[in-house]
Short mmCIF file of C-alpha atoms in Angstrom, two decimals:
data_model
loop_
_atom_site.label_atom_id
_atom_site.label_comp_id
_atom_site.label_asym_id
_atom_site.label_seq_id
_atom_site.Cartn_x
_atom_site.Cartn_y
_atom_site.Cartn_z
CA MET M 1 -77.43 69.57 100.37
CA GLU M 2 -75.78 71.35 97.26
CA TYR M 3 -72.75 68.07 96.08
CA LEU M 4 -76.16 66.25 96.01
CA ASN M 5 -76.05 64.73 92.51
CA SER M 6 -73.82 67.07 91.57
CA SER M 7 -72.00 66.89 88.17
CA PHE M 8 -67.91 67.24 89.03
CA ASP M 9 -66.16 70.04 87.40
CA THR M 10 -61.93 71.15 87.42
CA ASP M 11 -59.85 73.28 85.20
CA PHE M 12 -55.75 72.26 86.23
CA GLU M 13 -52.60 74.00 87.24
CA LEU M 14 -49.18 73.10 87.28
CA PRO M 15 -47.78 71.64 90.65
CA GLN M 16 -45.91 75.03 91.94
CA GLU M 17 -42.98 72.32 93.65
CA GLU M 18 -41.91 71.96 89.59
CA PRO M 19 -39.81 74.79 87.43
CA SER M 20 -41.54 77.46 85.88
CA LEU M 21 -40.79 75.43 82.54
CA GLY M 22 -38.99 76.08 79.76
CA GLU M 23 -37.15 79.66 82.32
CA GLU M 24 -33.58 78.61 81.59
CA SER M 25 -33.75 78.41 78.25
CA ALA M 26 -33.21 80.56 75.37
CA LEU M 27 -35.79 79.24 72.83
CA PRO M 28 -38.90 80.58 73.43
CA ARG M 29 -41.65 78.03 71.95
CA ILE M 30 -41.53 76.68 74.98
CA ARG M 31 -42.33 78.58 77.73
CA ASP M 32 -45.08 80.16 74.74
CA ILE M 33 -46.49 77.17 75.10
CA ILE M 34 -46.08 76.21 78.46
CA THR M 35 -47.54 78.77 80.85
CA HIS M 36 -50.05 78.39 83.91
CA LYS M 37 -52.36 80.34 82.37
CA GLU M 38 -52.84 77.18 79.31
CA ALA M 39 -52.58 74.98 82.11
CA ARG M 40 -56.09 76.77 83.33
CA ASN M 41 -57.39 77.33 80.30
CA ILE M 42 -57.98 72.21 79.87
CA GLY M 43 -60.39 71.00 81.88
CA PHE M 44 -62.48 67.98 82.83
CA GLN M 45 -66.22 67.44 83.97
CA ALA M 46 -67.89 64.02 84.79
CA LYS M 47 -71.48 64.81 84.47
CA LEU M 48 -73.31 62.62 86.07
CA ASP M 49 -76.73 61.04 83.58
CA ARG M 50 -78.22 58.98 85.81
CA VAL M 51 -78.92 57.20 89.40
CA GLN M 52 -81.27 55.08 90.32
CA TYR M 53 -82.04 52.55 92.91
CA GLY M 54 -82.83 49.16 92.80
CA SER M 55 -81.02 45.86 93.40
CA TYR M 56 -78.53 44.10 91.52
CA LYS M 57 -79.31 40.48 92.30
CA LYS M 58 -81.55 40.75 95.26
CA GLN M 59 -79.18 43.09 96.86
CA ARG M 60 -80.01 46.87 96.88
CA ALA M 61 -78.27 48.82 94.99
CA CYS M 62 -77.88 51.84 92.83
CA LEU M 63 -77.34 51.83 89.25
CA LEU M 64 -74.86 55.91 88.05
CA SER M 65 -73.62 56.59 84.52
CA PHE M 66 -71.95 59.41 83.32
CA LYS M 67 -70.25 61.36 80.90
CA PHE M 68 -66.39 62.17 81.24
CA SER M 69 -65.51 65.59 79.26
CA PHE M 70 -62.25 66.60 78.17
CA PHE M 71 -61.03 70.44 77.01
CA TRP M 72 -57.97 71.94 75.75
CA PRO M 73 -58.35 75.02 73.33
CA ARG M 74 -58.61 73.46 69.93
CA ASN M 75 -55.85 76.56 68.61
CA THR M 76 -53.00 75.30 69.77
CA ASN M 77 -50.59 72.14 69.90
CA ILE M 78 -51.36 70.44 73.45
CA ARG M 79 -53.57 67.23 72.74
CA PHE M 80 -54.90 65.04 75.71
CA LYS M 81 -52.00 62.29 75.29
CA SER M 82 -53.80 60.07 77.79
CA ALA M 83 -55.63 60.63 81.06
CA ASN M 84 -56.54 58.60 84.04
CA ILE M 85 -59.70 59.18 85.84
CA THR M 86 -59.80 57.61 89.12
CA ILE M 87 -63.24 57.43 91.41
CA SER M 88 -63.41 56.28 94.97
CA PHE M 89 -66.32 56.15 97.00
CA ASP M 90 -67.06 55.65 100.68
CA LYS M 91 -69.81 56.29 102.86
CA VAL M 92 -70.48 59.68 105.52
CA ALA M 93 -72.71 60.37 109.01
CA THR M 94 -74.17 63.89 107.09
CA PHE M 95 -73.66 65.70 105.42
CA ALA M 96 -71.74 68.70 106.98
CA SER M 97 -68.89 65.79 106.74
CA VAL M 98 -69.29 65.13 103.12
CA THR M 99 -66.41 67.75 102.73
CA ALA M 100 -64.05 65.77 105.43
CA CYS M 101 -61.20 63.96 104.38
CA GLU M 102 -61.39 60.55 106.02
CA PRO M 103 -65.15 58.30 106.13
CA GLN M 104 -66.33 59.26 108.89
CA GLU M 105 -68.48 56.79 110.73
CA ASP M 106 -72.45 57.32 112.45
CA GLU M 107 -72.44 57.24 115.79
CA ASP M 108 -75.40 56.69 116.78
CA GLU M 109 -75.21 52.70 115.10
CA ASP M 110 -73.19 49.52 116.62
CA GLU M 111 -69.95 49.27 116.15
CA ASP M 112 -70.10 46.05 115.44
CA GLU M 113 -73.34 46.26 112.19
CA GLU M 114 -70.95 49.29 110.61
CA ASP M 115 -66.87 47.55 110.62
CA SER M 116 -68.71 44.65 108.29
CA ILE M 117 -68.09 44.52 104.88
CA GLU M 118 -71.88 44.83 104.68
CA ASN M 119 -71.74 48.45 105.27
CA ILE M 120 -68.51 49.78 103.00
CA PRO M 121 -69.84 50.73 99.49
CA HIS M 122 -69.63 47.85 96.72
CA ILE M 123 -69.07 48.34 92.87
CA ILE M 124 -70.67 44.36 91.52
CA CYS M 125 -69.65 45.77 87.54
CA LEU M 126 -68.24 49.03 85.41
CA PHE M 127 -69.33 48.47 82.67
CA PRO M 128 -67.91 48.39 79.79
CA ASP M 129 -65.21 47.07 80.97
CA ARG M 130 -62.98 47.86 77.84
CA ILE M 131 -63.60 50.74 74.70
CA TYR M 132 -61.51 50.34 71.44
CA GLY M 133 -61.22 52.57 68.75
CA GLU M 134 -59.97 52.53 64.51
CA SER M 135 -57.15 50.30 64.59
CA GLN M 136 -54.46 52.52 62.19
CA SER M 137 -50.84 50.39 61.47
CA LYS M 138 -47.76 51.45 60.10
CA SER M 139 -45.12 49.92 58.22
CA ILE M 140 -40.83 50.49 60.58
CA GLU M 141 -38.52 49.52 58.64
CA SER M 142 -35.20 48.13 60.20
CA SER M 143 -31.58 47.45 58.98
CA SER M 144 -28.55 45.32 60.25
CA GLY M 145 -26.68 46.72 58.26
CA LEU M 146 -24.19 43.28 59.18
CA LYS M 147 -20.93 43.37 58.20
CA VAL M 148 -19.53 39.79 56.74
CA SER M 149 -15.20 39.44 56.18
CA VAL M 150 -14.87 36.24 53.99
CA GLY M 151 -10.89 34.38 53.60
CA VAL M 152 -11.06 34.57 49.44
CA PRO M 153 -7.50 32.21 49.13
CA VAL M 154 -5.72 34.34 46.09
CA PRO M 155 -1.96 34.98 45.18
CA SER M 156 -1.27 38.87 45.99
CA PRO M 157 -1.09 38.66 49.73
CA ALA M 158 -1.91 42.45 49.87
CA SER M 159 -5.00 40.34 48.43
CA ALA M 160 -5.51 37.68 51.41
CA GLY M 161 -9.47 37.97 52.17
CA LEU M 162 -12.22 39.81 51.11
CA GLU M 163 -14.99 42.53 52.46
CA MET M 164 -18.59 41.51 51.97
CA THR M 165 -21.56 44.17 53.61
CA TYR M 166 -25.06 42.33 53.76
CA ASP M 167 -27.63 44.74 55.06
CA GLY M 168 -31.01 43.01 55.90
CA LYS M 169 -33.51 44.80 56.50
CA VAL M 170 -36.35 44.19 57.94
CA THR M 171 -39.44 45.70 57.94
CA HIS M 172 -42.77 45.13 61.28
CA ASN M 173 -45.79 46.41 60.66
CA LEU M 174 -47.34 48.72 63.71
CA ASP M 175 -51.24 48.05 64.86
CA ARG M 176 -52.00 50.66 67.11
CA ARG M 177 -56.34 52.19 68.39
CA MET M 178 -57.20 54.29 71.08
CA SER M 179 -58.21 52.25 73.83
CA ILE M 180 -59.96 53.04 77.76
CA GLU M 181 -59.74 50.14 79.88
CA ALA M 182 -61.68 50.17 83.30
CA ARG M 183 -60.31 48.30 86.36
CA MET M 184 -61.30 48.17 89.74
CA LYS M 185 -59.55 47.68 93.18
CA SER M 186 -59.84 48.06 96.71
CA SER M 187 -58.72 50.91 99.51
CA VAL M 188 -59.90 48.82 102.71
CA TYR M 189 -57.37 46.38 103.06
CA LYS M 190 -59.46 45.05 106.18
CA PHE M 191 -62.25 43.94 103.53
CA ASP M 192 -61.98 42.78 100.17
CA SER M 193 -64.74 45.78 99.08
CA MET M 194 -63.94 47.21 95.61
CA ASP M 195 -64.35 50.61 96.36
CA THR M 196 -62.58 51.89 93.60
CA ALA M 197 -63.59 52.41 89.86
CA ILE M 198 -60.48 53.53 87.59
CA TRP M 199 -60.41 53.89 84.05
CA SER M 200 -57.30 54.98 81.99
CA ILE M 201 -57.70 56.27 78.31
CA ALA M 202 -55.23 56.81 76.32
CA GLU M 203 -54.96 57.89 72.88
CA ASN M 204 -53.34 56.02 69.31
CA SER M 205 -50.33 56.63 69.18
CA ILE M 206 -50.15 56.97 65.16
CA GLN M 207 -52.63 58.97 64.55
CA CYS M 208 -51.14 61.44 67.53
CA ILE M 209 -54.98 62.60 68.05
CA GLY M 210 -55.55 62.65 71.66
CA ILE M 211 -57.92 61.02 73.85
CA PRO M 212 -61.31 61.06 72.46
CA PHE M 213 -63.16 63.95 74.05
CA ASP M 214 -66.64 62.12 76.06
CA ILE M 215 -67.11 58.88 77.41
CA GLN M 216 -69.86 57.99 78.61
CA ALA M 217 -69.22 54.96 81.58
CA GLY M 218 -71.74 53.29 84.13
CA LEU M 219 -70.93 51.21 87.24
CA VAL M 220 -73.59 49.31 90.32
CA LEU M 221 -72.49 50.01 93.88
CA ARG M 222 -73.74 47.80 96.24
CA TRP M 223 -75.50 49.66 98.68
CA PRO M 224 -74.22 49.77 102.66
CA VAL M 225 -77.16 47.67 103.94
CA SER M 226 -77.44 50.07 106.72
CA GLY M 227 -78.10 52.80 104.62
CA GLY M 228 -76.96 56.60 105.29
CA LEU M 229 -74.53 58.92 102.68
CA VAL M 230 -72.37 57.39 100.13
CA ARG M 231 -69.22 59.34 98.77
CA ALA M 232 -67.58 59.59 95.87
CA SER M 233 -64.18 60.82 95.51
CA ILE M 234 -63.07 62.00 91.76
CA ILE M 235 -58.99 62.20 90.56
CA VAL M 236 -58.45 63.39 87.48
CA GLU M 237 -54.46 62.60 86.56
CA PRO M 238 -54.13 63.57 82.60
CA ASP M 239 -51.35 63.35 80.71
CA MET M 240 -50.46 66.21 77.80
CA ALA M 241 -48.11 66.19 75.01
CA TYR M 242 -46.76 68.90 72.94
CA PRO M 243 -45.52 68.24 69.68
CA ILE M 244 -42.01 69.75 69.81
CA TYR M 245 -38.57 68.79 69.11
CA LYS M 246 -37.92 65.35 71.28
CA PRO M 247 -35.29 66.44 72.94
CA TRP M 248 -37.04 69.02 75.02
CA GLN M 249 -39.91 65.81 75.65
CA ALA M 250 -38.87 66.18 79.66
CA MET M 251 -39.82 69.28 79.51
CA THR M 252 -42.44 69.08 78.52
CA ALA M 253 -43.80 65.66 80.69
CA HIS M 254 -44.86 67.20 84.21
CA LYS M 255 -48.13 66.50 85.02
CA LEU M 256 -51.10 68.43 85.45
CA ARG M 257 -52.76 68.79 89.35
CA GLN M 258 -56.61 69.36 89.07
CA ARG M 259 -57.59 72.32 90.69
CA CYS M 260 -61.24 70.77 91.98
CA LYS M 261 -61.37 68.30 94.88
CA ASN M 262 -65.27 69.30 95.42
CA PRO M 263 -67.08 65.40 96.12
CA ILE M 264 -70.54 63.95 94.96
CA VAL M 265 -72.41 62.72 96.87
CA PHE M 266 -76.11 60.09 97.28
CA ASP M 267 -78.08 59.47 99.54
CA GLY M 268 -79.92 56.48 99.23
CA GLU M 269 -83.48 57.38 97.35
CA THR M 270 -83.42 60.67 95.31
CA ALA M 271 -82.94 59.30 92.14
CA LYS M 272 -81.77 61.00 88.67
CA ASN M 273 -83.35 60.91 85.50
CA ASP M 274 -86.20 58.61 84.49
CA PRO M 275 -86.17 55.43 85.73
CA ILE M 276 -85.28 51.89 82.43
CA GLY M 277 -85.63 48.84 82.36
CA GLY M 278 -89.09 48.82 83.87
CA GLY M 279 -87.05 47.97 87.35
CA LYS M 280 -85.86 44.97 86.70
CA ASP M 281 -82.95 43.43 88.39
CA PHE M 282 -79.88 45.77 87.19
CA GLY M 283 -78.12 41.73 86.60
CA ASP M 284 -80.96 39.99 84.83
CA GLU M 285 -79.40 39.24 81.95
CA SER M 286 -82.82 40.93 80.40
CA PHE M 287 -81.43 44.61 81.69
CA ASP M 288 -81.40 46.29 78.87
CA TRP M 289 -77.35 48.40 78.84
CA THR M 290 -77.67 50.85 75.17
CA GLN M 291 -79.91 52.68 77.50
CA VAL M 292 -77.41 53.29 80.03
CA VAL M 293 -74.19 54.16 77.72
CA SER M 294 -73.39 54.65 74.68
CA ASN M 295 -71.03 54.99 72.85
CA PRO M 296 -70.03 56.08 69.53
CA SER M 297 -70.62 52.52 67.14
CA GLU M 298 -67.21 52.97 64.98
CA TYR M 299 -65.51 52.04 68.78
CA SER M 300 -65.36 47.66 69.98
CA VAL M 301 -67.01 47.73 73.32
CA SER M 302 -66.36 44.59 75.90
#
């Protein structure tokens, strides 16, 4: 039961199949910035803040809230440029089968009962759907460099034409902001059950200061009608950025790979933290979601 209502922590490594970055370069700066040792100082945590069992529009459901935190050395030039957080849910039979790669079926249950959409964990809703940071503007000026030749009738053959240059300048205003977008998808092709949640996070591309250190998010999961255990598997895909010269960017664009694959397990009974909402149905219009998830007031939330 070590994974019951647990939190998830991982550090990262450079994939072993990738070449040693900068090894062939005569510029030691790249080798200094990107090393396996530094990659392992980069971390991620999905802290499980709340597990609350109840109902969503009279269906048995589980309310989950997380605090996602990213860690990287503040005294270096690296940062998280973007990241995807994927949490997939599936049903498992026993705690002994929790660490298995494939979903386990309960042998004691009727095959027809097990082989139904009602027994697949289903994400009813994610919240918030979108989060945006403050907008930043940047003006970019471009030039057409247009040259026009104009014929002018003059007595001298040597002056049969006159070339005129028109330099048309256009100014574009770019608006950019940090964004967090949540979406659901199904990994079970036999049924249309949304069992996977994905959060895509991107920095403000004008500021280039990285993604937020902490993010709160939550979801409501429809519980399998046959009960049992539900396992959450987490995959984190960060994209690091390095403020070095553009010709070298390709050498530093490698994805990091998480080192921890531990799951989180829910047993359908054990809650975490005090319940909120006074026993209200999670689908009730008066249910106060601000008690579940709160993010900085300067963010726009939908």
